[in-house]
């Protein structure tokens, strides 16, 4: 085996070091054994990058190059972090307490908690999720009188988020100038920032931005972390954004002429798998690593240990169509394997039936359900698949779908708790003050919030002294008073150090929340739903109990719990916690459903990618914006998850937003050499170009081509007209295309959707 280890291999210690290198190929070993200084592992999918990082962590600790507390290791999701931690512990044969192994966001939240006061926050700051943050943006727009139909809150909020990821403050953003939209964004941005701070709350981007600000503004803080983390390791480096890049720079250098930092930074990634450009990830971070660190050790891994040759050849052929990728040729020793299966279906229902039928066949042939995954481009596409799986009694889990923590009752419970620890938290206050109904209306709430802002007191305090709030009706003031009495009492419990579970239970009982649900369950109408909600709350209680049981000394506080929840809830993870080994109890586990984005880093013996249509993958928005290369990388990610069997399916017709939309085979399918694809006998002739270019409708172009509608349906509407859609609510017509297509921007979520006027449930707004 390892000749350089011969000297140590006799001792038990040496044996273990040997074990850490066992089963690695030459370049992988080199990366694991690399000592100090920058290290770049730039390599294709399935070549063992994550495995190398895991072994390196264990190796650093084992050989005494770093103590656990001196390592900061970053993964892309909390789930990946948990997996890596247990793997390292397995390799080391001991626990790794003290090692920082988490996502960027979790690491930053932890740092910020320790230094919140330096930035004008308390350690109990609340972390707002996407929906809450959007609400803050919407309120800022309302306050400024910005027209939500002209500028959707979602679009404005996205722009703010982008700016933050580039480390721009509202002031700096304003200075960039731009058009009318940018001017509105700049104004909203400033107010948004102020309102967040006033709520003692941070959004997700703030976690990164403020961690960077903290280190830039307080060099002693930076030095403390820079010297305590002697080694930094980052997985999926191709998806880091500018803020994350800057943070790494602050922690390990290069810092400037006279301070080079320790530069013990090991990053691994694959430029061909960079799929978060839309969220500000900057592929240049990995491509320019050698410019940042000219002396970096660069390790290339070319052997793929995951997939068969056929799958790899297909993946290589697809990605070769992207310009500017670092050339890599992956090879595998796993043999040719079976051919890829491409399947055309009538519509998404037929497609789901095909997938389920194939899964049943595979399971009969001995595959476990846990070995099978189905990927799709957007979350909404899971529903049809889920229906089909349920009908056929096939247990499954959806990763990152409708999340547990996004459910109304869970968000309510969390909001109660947030308000108890963070009395400034306006979003939480307005969420729960009248839930369950207590007769405190929107107007009253607005008065309380305004009063708090103008008198500069926490919203909790303003509400607690309802008599001082101008303009409240007597009934409202009274309702508020008895509610706030309960809240004040609950807060005392928190302060006296009650466990999280105790507090949560008291919240649910004392505020009348559970009672209201129980009542609802008794009224025969909503029984099932209300009972489901109660069950979910019970599950949250269980989460709290687990937290109480496992939190270390001094960590078991309610604010720590809330921040943990906020970070778990947001990451791209499953609702089915610990569900891996569940299922029917037959040891087969669960089929996994997830988006292509969430699939990054995973692997499964059998993979289905559904919806391989132009407009779906590549997404229509990307086609419109000429950004198909990122979509191709996403498709490449999907293809390279498959170990043995890969199914690619597409539908001729797919219902999108209430309208039937004709699809065309994805252009990416055409990039797969035909000899790698099995021709199915009952498959219809491929390449149905018969519908002609112009009649192929696209589901959601962002930039709507404008023009006069020719078809009868669309002709009913005019550009600029207000319409109402049965599902999406109010919107305005922003474009009319040929063939009865109207494009509507909806104010609810800011989305722009392409609809078939004839079929979509839209009508003219009555006003
Ligand atoms: P991705 O780019 O998809 O994140 P990766 O480069 O991180 O992939 P890993 O997930 O680390 O690849 O490894 C892919 C698979 O190959 C895993 O199952 C891993 O255990 C296995 N593997 C990696 N290196 C070796 C090796 N030297 N011998 C045997 N199996 C290996
Ligand atoms: Mg990996």
Short mmCIF file of N, CA and C and ligand atoms in Angstrom, two decimals, residues 46 48-51 235-236 268 273 306 600-602 641, ligand 2:
data_model
loop_
_atom_site.label_atom_id
_atom_site.label_comp_id
_atom_site.label_asym_id
_atom_site.label_seq_id
_atom_site.Cartn_x
_atom_site.Cartn_y
_atom_site.Cartn_z
N UNK A 46 -18.67 12.61 -9.50
CA UNK A 46 -18.48 11.23 -9.07
C UNK A 46 -17.03 10.79 -8.99
N UNK A 48 -15.00 11.49 -6.58
CA UNK A 48 -14.56 11.31 -5.20
C UNK A 48 -14.15 12.59 -4.50
N UNK A 49 -14.60 13.73 -4.98
CA UNK A 49 -14.22 15.00 -4.34
C UNK A 49 -14.71 15.07 -2.90
N UNK A 50 -15.97 14.75 -2.72
CA UNK A 50 -16.53 14.84 -1.38
C UNK A 50 -15.88 13.81 -0.48
N UNK A 51 -15.61 12.65 -1.06
CA UNK A 51 -14.93 11.60 -0.28
C UNK A 51 -13.55 12.06 0.15
N UNK A 235 -16.72 22.33 0.20
CA UNK A 235 -17.23 21.45 -0.86
C UNK A 235 -18.11 22.28 -1.79
N UNK A 236 -18.32 21.83 -3.01
CA UNK A 236 -19.17 22.51 -3.99
C UNK A 236 -18.75 23.98 -4.16
N UNK A 268 -13.03 22.14 -3.14
CA UNK A 268 -13.29 21.15 -4.16
C UNK A 268 -14.54 21.53 -4.92
N UNK A 273 -20.68 21.79 -12.81
CA UNK A 273 -21.87 21.60 -11.98
C UNK A 273 -22.30 22.89 -11.29
N UNK A 306 -18.71 6.24 -9.79
CA UNK A 306 -20.15 6.19 -9.57
C UNK A 306 -20.92 5.52 -10.68
N UNK A 600 -27.90 17.80 -6.42
CA UNK A 600 -26.46 17.99 -6.43
C UNK A 600 -25.79 17.23 -5.28
N UNK A 601 -24.71 16.53 -5.59
CA UNK A 601 -23.96 15.83 -4.55
C UNK A 601 -24.48 14.42 -4.22
N UNK A 602 -25.69 14.09 -4.68
CA UNK A 602 -26.26 12.77 -4.34
C UNK A 602 -25.91 11.73 -5.38
N UNK A 641 -25.93 11.77 -11.59
CA UNK A 641 -26.32 11.17 -10.30
C UNK A 641 -26.53 9.67 -10.45
MG1 LIG B 2 -19.52 15.80 -4.08
#
